[in-house]
Short mmCIF file of C-alpha atoms in Angstrom, two decimals:
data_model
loop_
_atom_site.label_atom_id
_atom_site.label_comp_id
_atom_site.label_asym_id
_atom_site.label_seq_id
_atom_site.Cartn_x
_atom_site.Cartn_y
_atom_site.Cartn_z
CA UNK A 283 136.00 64.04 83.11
CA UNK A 284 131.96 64.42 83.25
CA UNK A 285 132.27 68.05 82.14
CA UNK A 286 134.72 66.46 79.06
CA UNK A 287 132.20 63.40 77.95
CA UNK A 288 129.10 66.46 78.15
CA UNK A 289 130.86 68.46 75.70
CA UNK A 290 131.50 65.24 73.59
CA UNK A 291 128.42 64.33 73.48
CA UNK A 292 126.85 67.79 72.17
CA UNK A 293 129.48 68.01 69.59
CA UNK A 294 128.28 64.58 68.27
CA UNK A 295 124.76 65.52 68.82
CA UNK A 296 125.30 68.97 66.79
CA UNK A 297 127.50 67.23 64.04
CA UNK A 298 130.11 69.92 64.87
CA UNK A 299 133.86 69.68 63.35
CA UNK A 300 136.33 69.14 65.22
CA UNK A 301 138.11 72.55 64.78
CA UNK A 302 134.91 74.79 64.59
CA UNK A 303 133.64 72.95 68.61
CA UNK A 304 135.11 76.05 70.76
CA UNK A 305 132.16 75.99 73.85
CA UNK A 306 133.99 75.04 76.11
CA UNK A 307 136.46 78.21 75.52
CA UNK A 308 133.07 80.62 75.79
CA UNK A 309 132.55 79.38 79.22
CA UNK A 310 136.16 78.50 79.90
CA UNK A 311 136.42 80.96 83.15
CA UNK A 312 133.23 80.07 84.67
CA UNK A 313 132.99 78.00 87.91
CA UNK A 314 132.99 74.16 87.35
CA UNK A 315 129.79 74.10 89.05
CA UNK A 316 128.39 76.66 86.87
CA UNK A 317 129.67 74.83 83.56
CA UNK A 318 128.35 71.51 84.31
CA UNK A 319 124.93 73.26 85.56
CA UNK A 320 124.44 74.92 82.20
CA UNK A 321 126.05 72.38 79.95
CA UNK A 322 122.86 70.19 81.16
CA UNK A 323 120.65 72.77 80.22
CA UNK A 324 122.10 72.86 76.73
CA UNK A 325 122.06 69.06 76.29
CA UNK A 326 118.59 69.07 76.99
CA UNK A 327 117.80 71.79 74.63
CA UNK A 328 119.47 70.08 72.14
CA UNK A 329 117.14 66.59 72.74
CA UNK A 330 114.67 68.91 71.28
CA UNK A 331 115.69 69.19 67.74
CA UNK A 332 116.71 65.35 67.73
CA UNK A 333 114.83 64.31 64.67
CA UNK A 334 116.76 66.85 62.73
CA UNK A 335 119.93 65.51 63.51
CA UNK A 336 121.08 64.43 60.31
CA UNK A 337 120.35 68.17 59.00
CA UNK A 338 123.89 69.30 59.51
CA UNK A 339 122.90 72.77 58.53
CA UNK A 340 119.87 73.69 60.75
CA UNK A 341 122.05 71.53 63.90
CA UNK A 342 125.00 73.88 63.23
CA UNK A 343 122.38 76.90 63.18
CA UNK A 344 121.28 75.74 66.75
CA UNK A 345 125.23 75.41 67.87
CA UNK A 346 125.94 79.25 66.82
CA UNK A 347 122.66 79.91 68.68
CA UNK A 348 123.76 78.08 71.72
CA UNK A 349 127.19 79.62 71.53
CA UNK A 350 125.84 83.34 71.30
CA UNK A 351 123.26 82.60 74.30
CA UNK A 352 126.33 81.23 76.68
CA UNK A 353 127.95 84.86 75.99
CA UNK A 354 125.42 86.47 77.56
CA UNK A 355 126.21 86.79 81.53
CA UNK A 356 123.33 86.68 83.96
CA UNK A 357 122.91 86.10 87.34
CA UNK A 358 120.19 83.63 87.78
CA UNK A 359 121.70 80.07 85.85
CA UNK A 360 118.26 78.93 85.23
CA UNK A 361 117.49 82.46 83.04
CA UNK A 362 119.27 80.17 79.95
CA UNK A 363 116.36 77.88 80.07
CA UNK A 364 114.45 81.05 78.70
CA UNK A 365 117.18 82.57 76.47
CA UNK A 366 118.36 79.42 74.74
CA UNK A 367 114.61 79.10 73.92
CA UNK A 368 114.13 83.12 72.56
CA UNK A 369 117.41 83.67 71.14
CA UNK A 370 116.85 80.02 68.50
CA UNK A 371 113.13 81.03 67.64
CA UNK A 372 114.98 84.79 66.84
CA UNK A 373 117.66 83.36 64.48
CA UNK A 374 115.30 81.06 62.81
CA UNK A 375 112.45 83.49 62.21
CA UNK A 376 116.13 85.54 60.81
CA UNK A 377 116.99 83.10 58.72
CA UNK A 378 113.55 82.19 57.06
CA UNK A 379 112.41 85.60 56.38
CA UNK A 380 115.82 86.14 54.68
CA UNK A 381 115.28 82.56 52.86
CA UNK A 382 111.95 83.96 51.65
CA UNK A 383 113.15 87.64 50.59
CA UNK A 384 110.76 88.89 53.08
CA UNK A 385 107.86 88.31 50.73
CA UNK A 386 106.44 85.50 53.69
CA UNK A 387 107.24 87.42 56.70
CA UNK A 388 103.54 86.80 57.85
CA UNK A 389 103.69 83.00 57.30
CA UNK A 390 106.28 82.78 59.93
CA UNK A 391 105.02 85.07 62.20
CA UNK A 392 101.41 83.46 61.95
CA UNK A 393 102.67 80.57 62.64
CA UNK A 394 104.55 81.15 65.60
CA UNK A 395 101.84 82.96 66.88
CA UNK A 396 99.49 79.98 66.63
CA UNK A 397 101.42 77.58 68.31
CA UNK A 398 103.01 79.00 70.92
CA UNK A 399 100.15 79.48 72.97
CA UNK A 400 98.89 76.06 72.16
CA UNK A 401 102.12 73.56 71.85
CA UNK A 402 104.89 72.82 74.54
CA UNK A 403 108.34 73.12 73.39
CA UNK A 404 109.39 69.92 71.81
CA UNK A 405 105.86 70.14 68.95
CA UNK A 406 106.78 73.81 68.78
CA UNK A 407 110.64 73.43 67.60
CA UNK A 408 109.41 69.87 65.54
CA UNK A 409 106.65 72.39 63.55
CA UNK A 410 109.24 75.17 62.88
CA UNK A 411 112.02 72.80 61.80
CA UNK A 412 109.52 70.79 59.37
CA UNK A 413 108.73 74.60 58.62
CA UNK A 414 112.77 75.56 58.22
CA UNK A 415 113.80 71.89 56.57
CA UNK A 416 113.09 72.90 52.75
CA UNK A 417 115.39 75.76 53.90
CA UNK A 418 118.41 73.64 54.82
CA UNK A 419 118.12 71.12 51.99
CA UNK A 420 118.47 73.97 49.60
CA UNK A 421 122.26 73.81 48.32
CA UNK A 422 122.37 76.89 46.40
CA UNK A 423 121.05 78.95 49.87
CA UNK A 424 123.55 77.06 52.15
CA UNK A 425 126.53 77.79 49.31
CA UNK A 426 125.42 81.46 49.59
CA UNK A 427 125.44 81.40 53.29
CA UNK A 428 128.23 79.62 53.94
CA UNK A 429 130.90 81.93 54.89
CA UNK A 430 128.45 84.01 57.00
CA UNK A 431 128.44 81.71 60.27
CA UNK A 432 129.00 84.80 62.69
CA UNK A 433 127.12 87.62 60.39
CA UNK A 434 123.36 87.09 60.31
CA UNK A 435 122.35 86.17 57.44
CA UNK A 436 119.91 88.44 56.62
CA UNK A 437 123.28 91.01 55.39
CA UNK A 438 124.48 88.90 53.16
CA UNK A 439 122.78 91.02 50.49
CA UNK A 440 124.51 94.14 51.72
CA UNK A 441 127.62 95.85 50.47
CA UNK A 442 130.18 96.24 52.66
CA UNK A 443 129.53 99.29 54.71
CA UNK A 444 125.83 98.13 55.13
CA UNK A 445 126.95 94.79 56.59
CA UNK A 446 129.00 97.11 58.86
CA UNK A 447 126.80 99.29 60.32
CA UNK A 448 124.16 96.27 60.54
CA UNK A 449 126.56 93.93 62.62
CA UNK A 450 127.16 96.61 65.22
CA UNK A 451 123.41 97.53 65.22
CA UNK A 452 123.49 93.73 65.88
CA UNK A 453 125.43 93.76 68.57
CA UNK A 454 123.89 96.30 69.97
CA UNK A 455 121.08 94.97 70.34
CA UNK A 456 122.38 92.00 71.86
CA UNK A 457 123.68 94.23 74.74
CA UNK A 458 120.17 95.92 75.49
CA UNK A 459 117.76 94.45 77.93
CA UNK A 460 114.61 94.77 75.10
CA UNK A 461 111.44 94.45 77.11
CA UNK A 462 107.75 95.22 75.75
CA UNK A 463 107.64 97.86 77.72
CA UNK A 464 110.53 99.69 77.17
CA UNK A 465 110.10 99.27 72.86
CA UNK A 466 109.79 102.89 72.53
CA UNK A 467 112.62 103.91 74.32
CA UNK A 468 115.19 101.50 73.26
CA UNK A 469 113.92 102.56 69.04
CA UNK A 470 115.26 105.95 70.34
CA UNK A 471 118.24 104.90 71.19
CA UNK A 472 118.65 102.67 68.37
CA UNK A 473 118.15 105.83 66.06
CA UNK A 474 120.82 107.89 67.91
CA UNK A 475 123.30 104.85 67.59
CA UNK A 476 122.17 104.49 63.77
CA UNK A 477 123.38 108.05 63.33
CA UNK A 478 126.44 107.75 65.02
CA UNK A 479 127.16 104.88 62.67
CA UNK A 480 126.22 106.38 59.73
CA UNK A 481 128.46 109.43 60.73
CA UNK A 482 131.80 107.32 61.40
CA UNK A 483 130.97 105.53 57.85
CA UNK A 484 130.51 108.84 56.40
CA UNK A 485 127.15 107.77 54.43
CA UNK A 486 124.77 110.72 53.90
CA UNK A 487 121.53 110.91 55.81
CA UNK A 488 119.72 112.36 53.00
CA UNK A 489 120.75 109.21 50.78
CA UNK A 490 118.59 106.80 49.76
CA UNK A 491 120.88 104.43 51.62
CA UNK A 492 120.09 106.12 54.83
CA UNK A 493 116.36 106.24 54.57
CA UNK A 494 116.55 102.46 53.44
CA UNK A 495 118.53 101.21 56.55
CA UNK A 496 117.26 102.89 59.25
CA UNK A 497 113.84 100.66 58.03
CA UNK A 498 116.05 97.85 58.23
CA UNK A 499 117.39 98.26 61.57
CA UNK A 500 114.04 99.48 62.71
CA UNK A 501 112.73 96.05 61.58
CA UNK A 502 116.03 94.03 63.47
CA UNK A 503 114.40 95.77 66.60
CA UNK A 504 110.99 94.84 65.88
CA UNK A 505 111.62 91.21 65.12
CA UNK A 506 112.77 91.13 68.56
CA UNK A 507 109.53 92.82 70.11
CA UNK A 508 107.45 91.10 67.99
CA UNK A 509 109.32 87.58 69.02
CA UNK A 510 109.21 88.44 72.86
CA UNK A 511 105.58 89.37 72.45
CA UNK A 512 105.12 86.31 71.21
CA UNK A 513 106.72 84.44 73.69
CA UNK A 514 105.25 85.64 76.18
CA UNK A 515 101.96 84.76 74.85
CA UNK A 516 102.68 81.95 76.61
CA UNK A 517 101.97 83.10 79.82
CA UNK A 518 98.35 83.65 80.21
CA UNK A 519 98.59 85.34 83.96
CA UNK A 520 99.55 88.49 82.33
CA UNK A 521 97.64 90.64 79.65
CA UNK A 522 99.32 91.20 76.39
CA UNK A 523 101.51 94.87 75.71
CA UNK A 524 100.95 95.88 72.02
CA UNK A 525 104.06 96.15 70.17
CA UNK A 526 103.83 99.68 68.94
CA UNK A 527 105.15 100.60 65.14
CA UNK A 528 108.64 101.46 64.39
#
């Protein structure tokens, strides 16, 4: 019954439908201890983007980002403290740069890189959702978004075999423990699986095409460095590791 009214009560805060609420099937095996352990966690993420609760769009951006976090299996419960906090910056930093075409990748990146070492969580997400609210007001972005809940949204402007190749790129990714120190060799093996790709899609790697997505994918991998890097800016006990060019 507690585990019940905690999963009503992050729907409501969330503004999730009825039939698009499925957490409690992504943790649906785990150990009622376990559920109700994380299920706090996420409830007190969520506290943290409060004063955006009547912006549907960016609350149902945090949801997906909650949902793809609790998918990730790790030992240590109190490791989703850290990931819910990484993996929403990621998708937001996502989903501004492809609000902005790009063109203000530096604004965002500035800015996180200003506050992080200087504001705890709560001013951090309130500065990036004032930063993100012009972006969820827009109509005619949401409209072209819409049907992309579980693509990012930075393929939308893809054709088909492009969105293909950059999901599983995507997914990848998500599968690879990405450290600062290990950068260089996980852009290797992003390259090999980039080929492989390309192969099974049949695209030529002397195209255009192919020369234009392996930059893209390069850059999926270094929004991630270049996120953690930030993030751990946080900690001042440990010197900084350069991120190192794709």
């Amino acid at each position: 019954m507690e585990l019940a009214s905690k999963f009503s009560e992050i729907k409501e805060l969330l503004s999730v439908d009825n039939g698009k609420f499925d957490l409690d099937q992504v943790i649906f095996d785990w150990p009622e201890e376990r559920k109700l352990a994380v299920v706090n966690k996420v409830l007190n993420f969520i506290n943290n983007f409060y004063m955006f609760k009547e912006l549907k769009p960016f609350m149902n951006s945090v949801y997906i980002c909650i949902k793809k976090t609790l998918e990730i299996q790790t030992e240590d419960i109190d490791d989703y403290d850290e990931l819910l906090v990484k993996n929403s910056i990621m998708r937001f930093v996502q989903e501004y740069i492809t609000y902005s075409n790009l063109s203000q990748k530096e604004e965002i990146l500035n800015f996180l890189a200003g506050s992080l070492g200087k504001l705890q969580l709560q001013p951090l997400i309130i500065n990036l959702g004032l930063l993100l609210k012009p972006m969820y007001s827009d109509q005619e972005y949401l409209n072209k978004i819409k049907d992309y809940e579980e693509i990012e949204v930075s393929y939308i402007l893809n054709d088909e075999n492009e969105i293909r190749i950059k999901k599983e790129i995507d997914k990848w990714l998500e599968t690879q423990h990405i450290s600062l120190d290990n950068q260089d060799e996980i852009r290797i093996k992003l390259i090999e699986v980039y080929d492989k790709l390309v192969g099974y899609f049949k695209l030529s790697m002397n195209s255009e095409i192919y020369s234009k997505l392996l930059k893209e994918v390069k850059e999926m991998l270094a929004m991630r460095v270049t996120v953690l890097s930030l993030m751990d800016s946080v900690d001042e006990s440990f010197e900084p590791v350069p991120i190192r060019r794709m």
